[in-house]
Short mmCIF file of C-alpha atoms in Angstrom, two decimals:
data_model
loop_
_atom_site.label_atom_id
_atom_site.label_comp_id
_atom_site.label_asym_id
_atom_site.label_seq_id
_atom_site.Cartn_x
_atom_site.Cartn_y
_atom_site.Cartn_z
CA MET A 1 43.89 -50.97 -6.87
CA VAL A 2 44.69 -48.90 -3.76
CA GLN A 3 45.73 -45.99 -5.95
CA LYS A 4 42.46 -46.19 -7.90
CA TYR A 5 40.50 -46.24 -4.58
CA LYS A 6 42.36 -43.15 -3.32
CA TYR A 7 41.82 -41.42 -6.66
CA ASN A 8 38.05 -42.13 -6.41
CA GLN A 9 37.96 -40.85 -2.83
CA ILE A 10 39.63 -37.58 -3.83
CA LYS A 11 37.23 -37.27 -6.76
CA ILE A 12 34.20 -37.78 -4.45
CA LYS A 13 35.59 -35.22 -1.99
CA ASN A 14 36.06 -32.74 -4.80
CA ILE A 15 32.49 -33.30 -5.99
CA GLU A 16 31.23 -32.82 -2.39
CA PHE A 17 33.26 -29.62 -2.08
CA MET A 18 32.07 -28.26 -5.41
CA PHE A 19 28.45 -29.10 -4.53
CA GLY A 20 28.96 -27.33 -1.19
CA VAL A 21 30.18 -24.21 -3.01
CA PHE A 22 27.24 -24.45 -5.42
CA THR A 23 24.65 -24.74 -2.63
CA LEU A 24 26.24 -21.83 -0.77
CA ILE A 25 26.03 -19.67 -3.89
CA VAL A 26 22.38 -20.70 -4.40
CA SER A 27 21.50 -19.94 -0.76
CA LEU A 28 23.34 -16.61 -1.01
CA MET A 29 21.27 -15.67 -4.05
CA ILE A 30 18.02 -16.70 -2.32
CA GLY A 31 19.16 -14.74 0.74
CA MET A 32 19.81 -11.63 -1.35
CA ILE A 33 16.34 -11.80 -2.93
CA ALA A 34 14.76 -12.30 0.53
CA ALA A 35 16.84 -9.44 1.98
CA ASP A 36 15.71 -7.15 -0.84
CA LYS A 37 12.05 -8.01 -0.19
CA PHE A 38 12.42 -7.40 3.54
CA GLN A 39 14.22 -4.09 2.91
CA GLU A 40 11.38 -3.00 0.58
CA MET A 41 9.02 -3.18 3.54
CA HIS A 42 10.94 -0.30 5.13
CA GLU A 43 10.01 2.02 2.26
CA THR A 44 7.06 4.20 3.22
CA GLU A 45 4.38 4.86 0.65
CA THR A 46 4.13 8.44 -0.58
CA LEU A 47 1.22 10.37 0.87
CA TYR A 48 -0.26 13.40 -0.91
CA PRO A 49 -1.47 15.88 1.72
CA SER A 50 -4.24 18.32 0.80
CA TYR A 51 -3.54 22.00 0.17
CA ALA A 52 -4.58 22.71 3.73
CA LEU A 53 -1.26 21.30 4.98
CA THR A 54 0.78 23.87 6.86
CA GLU A 55 3.66 21.92 8.39
CA ILE A 56 5.24 18.47 8.58
CA SER A 57 7.24 17.60 11.66
CA HIS A 58 8.46 14.36 13.16
CA LEU A 59 7.88 12.46 16.38
CA SER A 60 11.59 12.94 17.11
CA ASP A 61 10.81 16.67 17.58
CA TYR A 62 8.93 15.57 20.71
CA ASN A 63 11.31 12.82 21.76
CA PRO A 64 14.81 13.36 20.29
CA ASN A 65 15.80 9.78 21.17
CA LEU A 66 13.68 8.66 18.19
CA LYS A 67 15.92 10.43 15.68
CA ASN A 68 17.40 8.00 13.10
CA THR A 69 15.29 5.11 14.37
CA ASN A 70 12.40 3.25 12.72
CA GLY A 71 10.19 4.60 15.51
CA ASN A 72 10.34 8.08 14.04
CA THR A 73 7.30 9.10 12.02
CA GLU A 74 5.81 12.08 10.21
CA ILE A 75 3.31 14.41 11.87
CA TYR A 76 1.09 16.51 9.58
CA PHE A 77 -0.30 19.84 10.79
CA PHE A 78 -3.31 21.53 9.23
CA ASN A 79 -3.80 25.00 10.72
CA SER A 80 -6.73 27.23 9.83
CA ASP A 81 -6.78 31.01 9.94
CA SER A 82 -9.50 31.00 12.62
CA ALA A 83 -8.73 30.31 16.26
CA GLY A 84 -10.27 27.17 17.72
CA GLY A 85 -9.40 23.85 19.25
CA THR A 86 -6.85 21.20 18.27
CA VAL A 87 -7.74 17.69 17.18
CA LEU A 88 -5.26 14.82 16.85
CA ILE A 89 -5.95 11.77 14.66
CA LEU A 90 -3.74 8.72 15.05
CA GLY A 91 -3.74 6.03 12.36
CA GLY A 92 -1.44 3.05 12.19
CA THR A 93 -1.12 2.34 15.90
CA HIS A 94 -1.62 -1.24 14.69
CA PRO A 95 -0.62 -1.45 11.00
CA ASN A 96 -2.53 -4.73 10.60
CA GLU A 97 -5.73 -2.71 11.03
CA PRO A 98 -5.88 -0.98 7.64
CA ALA A 99 -9.10 1.00 8.14
CA GLY A 100 -7.40 3.06 10.87
CA PHE A 101 -4.43 3.87 8.65
CA LEU A 102 -6.54 4.51 5.52
CA THR A 103 -8.95 6.79 7.39
CA ALA A 104 -6.03 8.94 8.55
CA CYS A 105 -4.60 8.98 4.99
CA LEU A 106 -7.96 9.81 3.41
CA ILE A 107 -8.53 12.76 5.74
CA LEU A 108 -4.92 13.91 5.26
CA GLU A 109 -5.27 13.92 1.46
CA ASN A 110 -8.73 15.47 1.16
CA LEU A 111 -9.50 17.81 4.03
CA GLN A 112 -9.91 21.54 4.14
CA ILE A 113 -9.94 23.21 7.50
CA LYS A 114 -12.14 26.19 8.31
CA ARG A 115 -11.48 26.53 12.01
CA GLY A 116 -9.01 25.30 14.61
CA ARG A 117 -6.15 22.89 13.96
CA LEU A 118 -5.92 19.24 12.92
CA ILE A 119 -2.85 17.09 13.54
CA ILE A 120 -2.56 13.72 11.82
CA ILE A 121 -0.07 10.91 12.46
CA PRO A 122 -0.89 8.27 9.83
CA ARG A 123 1.85 5.81 10.84
CA ALA A 124 1.85 6.02 14.63
CA ASN A 125 4.00 2.88 14.97
CA ASN A 126 6.23 3.25 11.93
CA SER A 127 8.37 0.25 12.89
CA ALA A 128 5.33 -2.07 12.89
CA PHE A 129 4.75 -1.20 9.21
CA THR A 130 8.11 -2.80 8.33
CA HIS A 131 7.16 -6.42 9.04
CA ASN A 132 4.17 -8.78 9.26
CA ASP A 133 2.89 -10.92 12.11
CA PRO A 134 4.44 -14.39 11.85
CA GLN A 135 2.20 -17.41 11.18
CA GLU A 136 -0.78 -15.26 10.11
CA GLY A 137 -0.31 -15.58 6.32
CA GLN A 138 -1.58 -12.04 5.86
CA PRO A 139 -0.77 -10.03 2.71
CA GLN A 140 2.21 -7.68 2.74
CA TYR A 141 0.63 -5.08 0.46
CA TYR A 142 -2.79 -4.10 -0.86
CA THR A 143 -3.69 -1.90 -3.80
CA ILE A 144 -6.36 0.74 -4.13
CA GLU A 145 -7.02 1.84 -7.71
CA GLY A 146 -7.56 5.50 -6.82
CA ILE A 147 -9.00 7.88 -9.41
CA LYS A 148 -5.90 10.09 -9.13
CA ARG A 149 -3.33 7.28 -9.03
CA GLU A 150 -2.86 3.65 -8.14
CA ARG A 151 -1.92 3.34 -4.49
CA ILE A 152 -0.04 0.46 -2.93
CA PHE A 153 -0.20 0.42 0.85
CA ARG A 154 1.68 -1.72 3.35
CA PHE A 155 -0.19 -4.13 5.60
CA GLY A 156 1.97 -4.43 8.68
CA SER A 157 2.03 -5.97 12.12
CA ARG A 158 0.33 -5.23 15.42
CA ILE A 159 3.67 -4.70 17.14
CA THR A 160 7.06 -3.06 16.67
CA ASN A 161 9.54 -4.94 14.47
CA SER A 162 11.76 -7.19 16.59
CA ILE A 163 14.72 -5.94 14.54
CA ASP A 164 14.11 -2.55 16.19
CA GLN A 165 13.29 -3.77 19.68
CA TRP A 166 14.75 -6.97 21.00
CA PRO A 167 14.57 -9.13 23.09
CA ASP A 168 11.05 -9.40 24.49
CA PRO A 169 10.94 -10.05 28.23
CA GLU A 170 9.13 -13.13 29.57
CA ILE A 171 6.66 -10.78 31.23
CA TYR A 172 6.08 -7.19 30.17
CA LEU A 173 6.00 -4.85 33.15
CA HIS A 174 4.20 -1.66 32.13
CA TYR A 175 5.82 1.61 33.19
CA PRO A 176 4.91 3.20 35.57
CA SER A 177 2.02 1.01 36.82
CA GLY A 178 3.95 -2.27 37.02
CA GLN A 179 1.01 -4.05 35.34
CA LYS A 180 1.99 -7.48 34.00
CA LEU A 181 1.25 -8.50 30.41
CA ALA A 182 2.56 -11.10 27.97
CA GLY A 183 6.18 -10.46 26.94
CA ASN A 184 5.53 -9.45 23.32
CA GLU A 185 3.07 -6.76 24.43
CA THR A 186 6.17 -4.75 25.26
CA ARG A 187 6.19 -3.95 21.51
CA ASN A 188 2.52 -2.91 21.38
CA LEU A 189 2.20 0.89 21.15
CA ASN A 190 -1.30 0.69 22.59
CA ARG A 191 0.08 -0.87 25.78
CA ALA A 192 3.07 1.45 26.11
CA TYR A 193 1.56 4.80 27.13
CA PRO A 194 2.61 7.07 28.79
CA GLY A 195 6.00 5.75 27.76
CA ARG A 196 9.49 6.88 28.68
CA ALA A 197 11.86 9.23 26.86
CA ASP A 198 14.69 6.70 27.20
CA GLY A 199 12.64 3.49 27.45
CA ASN A 200 12.41 0.81 24.80
CA LEU A 201 11.56 1.98 21.27
CA THR A 202 7.79 1.52 21.70
CA GLU A 203 7.86 3.42 25.00
CA GLN A 204 9.84 6.17 23.28
CA MET A 205 7.15 6.47 20.58
CA ALA A 206 4.40 6.57 23.22
CA TYR A 207 6.31 9.25 25.14
CA GLY A 208 6.69 11.31 21.94
CA ILE A 209 2.93 11.18 21.31
CA ILE A 210 2.16 12.20 24.92
CA GLU A 211 4.62 15.10 24.57
CA LEU A 212 2.99 16.16 21.29
CA ILE A 213 -0.47 16.16 22.90
CA ASN A 214 0.75 18.23 25.83
CA LYS A 215 2.95 20.68 23.92
CA LYS A 216 0.37 21.34 21.20
CA ASN A 217 -2.51 21.54 23.70
CA VAL A 218 -4.55 18.89 21.91
CA ASP A 219 -8.20 19.07 22.99
CA LEU A 220 -9.60 15.98 21.31
CA ALA A 221 -7.52 12.93 20.34
CA PHE A 222 -8.57 9.93 18.23
CA ASP A 223 -6.86 6.56 18.07
CA LEU A 224 -8.21 4.49 15.14
CA HIS A 225 -8.40 0.71 15.33
CA GLU A 226 -10.02 -2.44 13.98
CA ALA A 227 -10.75 -5.74 15.67
CA ALA A 228 -11.99 -9.24 14.89
CA PRO A 229 -15.80 -9.51 14.53
CA GLU A 230 -15.90 -12.05 17.39
CA TYR A 231 -14.17 -9.58 19.74
CA PRO A 232 -16.66 -7.96 22.15
CA VAL A 233 -15.28 -4.40 21.86
CA VAL A 234 -16.09 -3.81 18.20
CA ASN A 235 -18.12 -1.18 16.34
CA ALA A 236 -17.40 0.71 19.50
CA ILE A 237 -16.40 4.09 20.83
CA VAL A 238 -14.09 3.80 23.81
CA ALA A 239 -14.11 6.95 25.90
CA SER A 240 -12.50 7.96 29.16
CA GLU A 241 -14.15 9.93 31.96
CA ARG A 242 -13.36 13.26 30.27
CA SER A 243 -14.65 12.30 26.83
CA GLN A 244 -17.67 10.20 27.83
CA LEU A 245 -20.20 13.02 27.46
CA ILE A 246 -19.29 13.93 23.88
CA ALA A 247 -18.84 10.28 22.91
CA THR A 248 -22.30 9.37 24.22
CA GLU A 249 -23.99 12.26 22.46
CA ALA A 250 -22.13 11.41 19.24
CA ALA A 251 -23.13 7.73 19.52
CA MET A 252 -26.79 8.79 19.78
CA GLU A 253 -26.46 11.05 16.74
CA LEU A 254 -24.73 8.30 14.77
CA GLN A 255 -27.65 6.03 15.62
CA PHE A 256 -29.94 8.37 13.64
CA GLU A 257 -27.77 7.53 10.61
CA ASP A 258 -28.18 3.81 11.36
CA LEU A 259 -24.58 3.58 12.54
CA ILE A 260 -24.80 1.63 15.76
CA TYR A 261 -21.92 1.99 18.22
CA SER A 262 -21.50 0.48 21.63
CA MET A 263 -20.12 2.82 24.25
CA GLU A 264 -17.19 1.37 26.15
CA PRO A 265 -15.75 3.14 29.19
CA SER A 266 -11.97 3.20 29.39
CA PRO A 267 -11.08 0.76 32.21
CA TYR A 268 -9.44 2.48 35.19
CA ASN A 269 -7.06 -0.35 35.94
CA PHE A 270 -5.98 -1.44 32.47
CA HIS A 271 -2.83 0.55 31.84
CA GLY A 272 -0.86 1.41 28.75
CA LEU A 273 -3.91 1.97 26.52
CA SER A 274 -4.14 5.26 24.65
CA HIS A 275 -7.54 6.28 26.06
CA ARG A 276 -6.52 5.43 29.65
CA GLU A 277 -3.15 7.18 29.67
CA TRP A 278 -4.13 10.14 27.48
CA GLN A 279 -6.79 10.75 30.13
CA ASP A 280 -4.29 10.49 32.99
CA TYR A 281 -1.21 12.13 31.44
CA THR A 282 -2.63 14.80 29.13
CA GLN A 283 -5.46 17.34 29.06
CA ALA A 284 -6.95 15.89 25.86
CA MET A 285 -10.28 14.10 25.53
CA PRO A 286 -9.34 10.62 24.29
CA ILE A 287 -11.48 8.60 21.90
CA LEU A 288 -10.66 5.15 20.53
CA LEU A 289 -12.72 3.86 17.60
CA GLU A 290 -13.09 0.19 16.62
CA THR A 291 -14.55 -1.35 13.48
CA ALA A 292 -14.95 -5.05 12.68
CA ASN A 293 -12.33 -6.58 10.37
CA PRO A 294 -12.49 -10.31 9.51
CA ILE A 295 -8.85 -10.52 8.34
CA GLN A 296 -7.80 -10.17 11.98
CA GLY A 297 -10.15 -12.83 13.27
CA ARG A 298 -9.38 -16.38 14.37
CA LEU A 299 -12.33 -17.80 12.43
CA ARG A 300 -11.24 -16.57 9.00
CA GLY A 301 -10.59 -18.81 6.01
CA LYS A 302 -8.53 -17.79 2.99
CA THR A 303 -6.46 -14.78 4.04
CA ASP A 304 -5.73 -12.53 1.09
CA VAL A 305 -6.11 -8.97 -0.22
CA SER A 306 -9.70 -9.69 -1.25
CA LEU A 307 -10.60 -10.54 2.35
CA LEU A 308 -8.81 -7.38 3.51
CA LEU A 309 -10.79 -5.16 1.13
CA THR A 310 -14.20 -6.89 1.06
CA GLY A 311 -14.33 -8.51 4.48
CA ARG A 312 -16.24 -11.39 2.85
CA ASP A 313 -15.54 -14.77 4.40
CA PRO A 314 -17.72 -17.92 4.37
CA MET A 315 -16.47 -18.92 7.83
CA TYR A 316 -17.64 -15.63 9.31
CA LEU A 317 -20.97 -16.06 7.56
CA LYS A 318 -21.32 -19.40 9.31
CA ALA A 319 -20.27 -17.85 12.63
CA ALA A 320 -22.87 -15.09 12.16
CA GLU A 321 -25.59 -17.70 11.52
CA LEU A 322 -24.57 -19.39 14.78
CA GLY A 323 -24.80 -16.06 16.62
CA GLU A 324 -21.11 -16.01 17.54
CA LEU A 325 -20.34 -12.48 16.30
CA HIS A 326 -20.72 -9.12 17.99
CA VAL A 327 -21.56 -7.28 14.76
CA PRO A 328 -24.13 -7.74 12.00
CA TYR A 329 -22.58 -9.85 9.24
CA ASP A 330 -24.03 -11.11 5.95
CA SER A 331 -22.84 -12.26 2.55
CA ALA A 332 -21.87 -8.67 1.64
CA GLY A 333 -19.05 -8.86 4.19
CA ILE A 334 -17.66 -5.75 5.89
CA SER A 335 -15.89 -3.84 3.15
CA ILE A 336 -13.06 -1.35 3.59
CA GLU A 337 -15.57 1.37 2.59
CA VAL A 338 -17.88 0.38 5.44
CA ARG A 339 -15.01 0.28 7.94
CA VAL A 340 -13.38 3.56 6.84
CA GLY A 341 -16.83 5.16 6.45
CA ARG A 342 -17.74 4.30 10.05
CA HIS A 343 -14.49 5.88 11.28
CA LEU A 344 -15.05 9.00 9.17
CA SER A 345 -18.65 9.52 10.27
CA ALA A 346 -17.73 8.92 13.91
CA ILE A 347 -14.82 11.38 13.77
CA LYS A 348 -16.91 14.07 12.07
CA THR A 349 -19.82 13.63 14.46
CA ILE A 350 -17.62 13.67 17.57
CA ILE A 351 -15.82 16.81 16.35
CA ASP A 352 -19.22 18.45 15.68
CA VAL A 353 -20.52 17.53 19.13
CA TYR A 354 -17.30 18.77 20.74
CA SER A 355 -17.49 22.05 18.80
CA ASN A 356 -21.11 22.58 19.88
CA ILE A 357 -20.30 22.02 23.55
CA TYR A 358 -17.07 24.07 23.46
CA PRO A 359 -17.72 26.78 20.83
CA ASP A 360 -14.54 28.70 21.70
CA LYS A 361 -12.56 25.52 20.94
CA ALA A 362 -14.50 24.56 17.84
CA VAL A 363 -12.84 22.73 14.97
CA GLU A 364 -14.39 22.69 11.52
CA ILE A 365 -13.16 20.40 8.77
CA ILE A 366 -14.76 20.05 5.35
CA ASN A 367 -14.27 18.01 2.19
CA VAL A 368 -14.08 14.77 4.17
CA PRO A 369 -16.69 12.19 3.10
CA ASP A 370 -19.01 10.49 5.54
CA TYR A 371 -20.20 6.88 5.67
CA GLU A 372 -22.95 7.27 3.06
CA GLU A 373 -20.67 9.01 0.57
CA ILE A 374 -17.79 6.60 0.80
CA VAL A 375 -20.00 3.52 0.66
CA SER A 376 -21.86 4.81 -2.41
CA LYS A 377 -18.83 6.20 -4.30
CA GLY A 378 -16.13 3.77 -3.20
CA ILE A 379 -12.81 4.49 -1.47
CA GLU A 380 -11.09 4.88 -4.87
CA GLU A 381 -12.86 8.22 -5.31
CA TYR A 382 -10.71 9.78 -2.57
CA PHE A 383 -7.19 8.60 -3.50
CA MET B 1 23.89 -3.24 23.26
CA LEU B 2 26.09 -5.85 24.94
CA LEU B 3 23.22 -8.33 24.67
CA LYS B 4 23.00 -7.65 20.93
CA ILE B 5 26.74 -8.28 20.47
CA ILE B 6 26.51 -11.57 22.38
CA TYR B 7 23.49 -12.53 20.27
CA GLN B 8 25.39 -11.78 17.06
CA LEU B 9 28.44 -13.72 18.25
CA ILE B 10 26.19 -16.75 18.86
CA LEU B 11 24.77 -16.29 15.36
CA ILE B 12 28.26 -16.16 13.84
CA PHE B 13 29.18 -19.36 15.68
CA ILE B 14 26.06 -21.16 14.37
CA ILE B 15 26.64 -19.84 10.84
CA LEU B 16 30.24 -21.11 10.88
CA LEU B 17 29.12 -24.55 12.09
CA MET B 18 26.45 -24.73 9.40
CA GLY B 19 28.86 -23.48 6.74
CA TYR B 20 31.32 -26.21 7.78
CA ASP B 21 28.48 -28.73 7.54
CA VAL B 22 27.74 -27.64 3.96
CA PHE B 23 31.19 -28.95 2.94
CA LYS B 24 31.45 -31.91 5.31
CA GLU B 25 28.09 -33.62 4.75
CA LYS B 26 28.29 -36.75 2.59
CA SER B 27 24.71 -36.51 1.38
CA ALA B 28 23.95 -33.81 -1.22
CA TRP B 29 20.47 -33.44 0.26
CA LEU B 30 21.90 -32.61 3.71
CA GLN B 31 24.40 -30.19 2.14
CA LEU B 32 21.51 -28.39 0.45
CA THR B 33 19.48 -28.38 3.67
CA ALA B 34 22.36 -26.84 5.62
CA ALA B 35 22.87 -24.16 2.95
CA LEU B 36 19.18 -23.23 2.95
CA ALA B 37 19.00 -23.24 6.76
CA LEU B 38 21.82 -20.68 6.71
CA ILE B 39 19.63 -18.01 5.04
CA PRO B 40 17.52 -16.89 8.05
CA PHE B 41 20.61 -16.89 10.29
CA VAL B 42 22.54 -14.64 7.89
CA LEU B 43 19.54 -12.32 7.49
CA ARG B 44 19.29 -12.11 11.27
CA LEU B 45 23.03 -11.48 11.67
CA LEU B 46 22.72 -8.56 9.25
CA MET B 47 19.60 -7.41 11.18
CA ILE B 48 17.49 -7.50 8.02
CA LYS B 49 14.82 -9.90 9.29
#
């Protein structure tokens, strides 16, 4: 009887052990699949620069500490044969704002340059492209069926991947102002300027961009963004003291094309922002552009690729009817064409205004569509 | 760097405890739960996620 009991106990223990081994193998397999998916996010999509491309360098050329890190990113130079000014376009400061990234990519793949020089950084915060914001349920990828080829782009996060920069402090103290912000803002590139050569990874990226602007004598610098439709600074041009004149004139010209922009002055005492610190630490004229994107908003419903590309959301329609939004919104939504088109028209108009005011520093780019063209033909036409 | 090593040592300790739990739990459901809960810790240890 006792022997039979012991035998049963050993048998149960063996079953428990074998089940333990089985569950470990299953979890290992699930872990490997998950690891593979996470690693895939580190692969950057291929970009196809236009024939006007003259040079590709890296941010690590301006801050060597970025070499072999996920903070390093490609910088595309388009030099013309005619002397003129230098314009910098930054996409992907926040990779969860796809119109900024796509605008930079679209210009990069289509432009021809007649005068001056254009520098494009499509993935300003490369590390933030390698993960998604937790608890947002946002898509990891989106597809654009371009006429040349199908393109799959990453939808990333607002901030640097915590794998690359960890841990977050309780309170983020901005360098050098000492301004206090929430701890995770320490990974926000647009709160890290002017940065430090040997600071945290995000500060290193910011420092590299400041160095690029100064070493390449950038005259006019754009930082492309999107924001939730309920956010007050949306469909806006943010300009610092130096760039306010050209931004205002451009906003008036854009109004003739029925593109309404609010003019927002760069706040003097809000540090770390591109427009504030590019004003204070470089000679460039900084411009930050915002469009309205429902997939970032708190009021949104189903969060999928369709929302990302069409901007159509019944909750936002309701919010618009209640007068809670800062942008016009109807059942047509705010499509990616509208958002990219606004950025393109604003960039082209601001460059034109700048070139008229400073003819010796003029920059002339062609073969880049404007709002009307992209809305009528679709974004697929340009990829 | 030192902070990262301490962090990873803590992770190894938790992973070992959970791995031990996978074999010691009497209930199959709890064994499975422990094995699945291991995944994010292992991914973090390997600095994948």
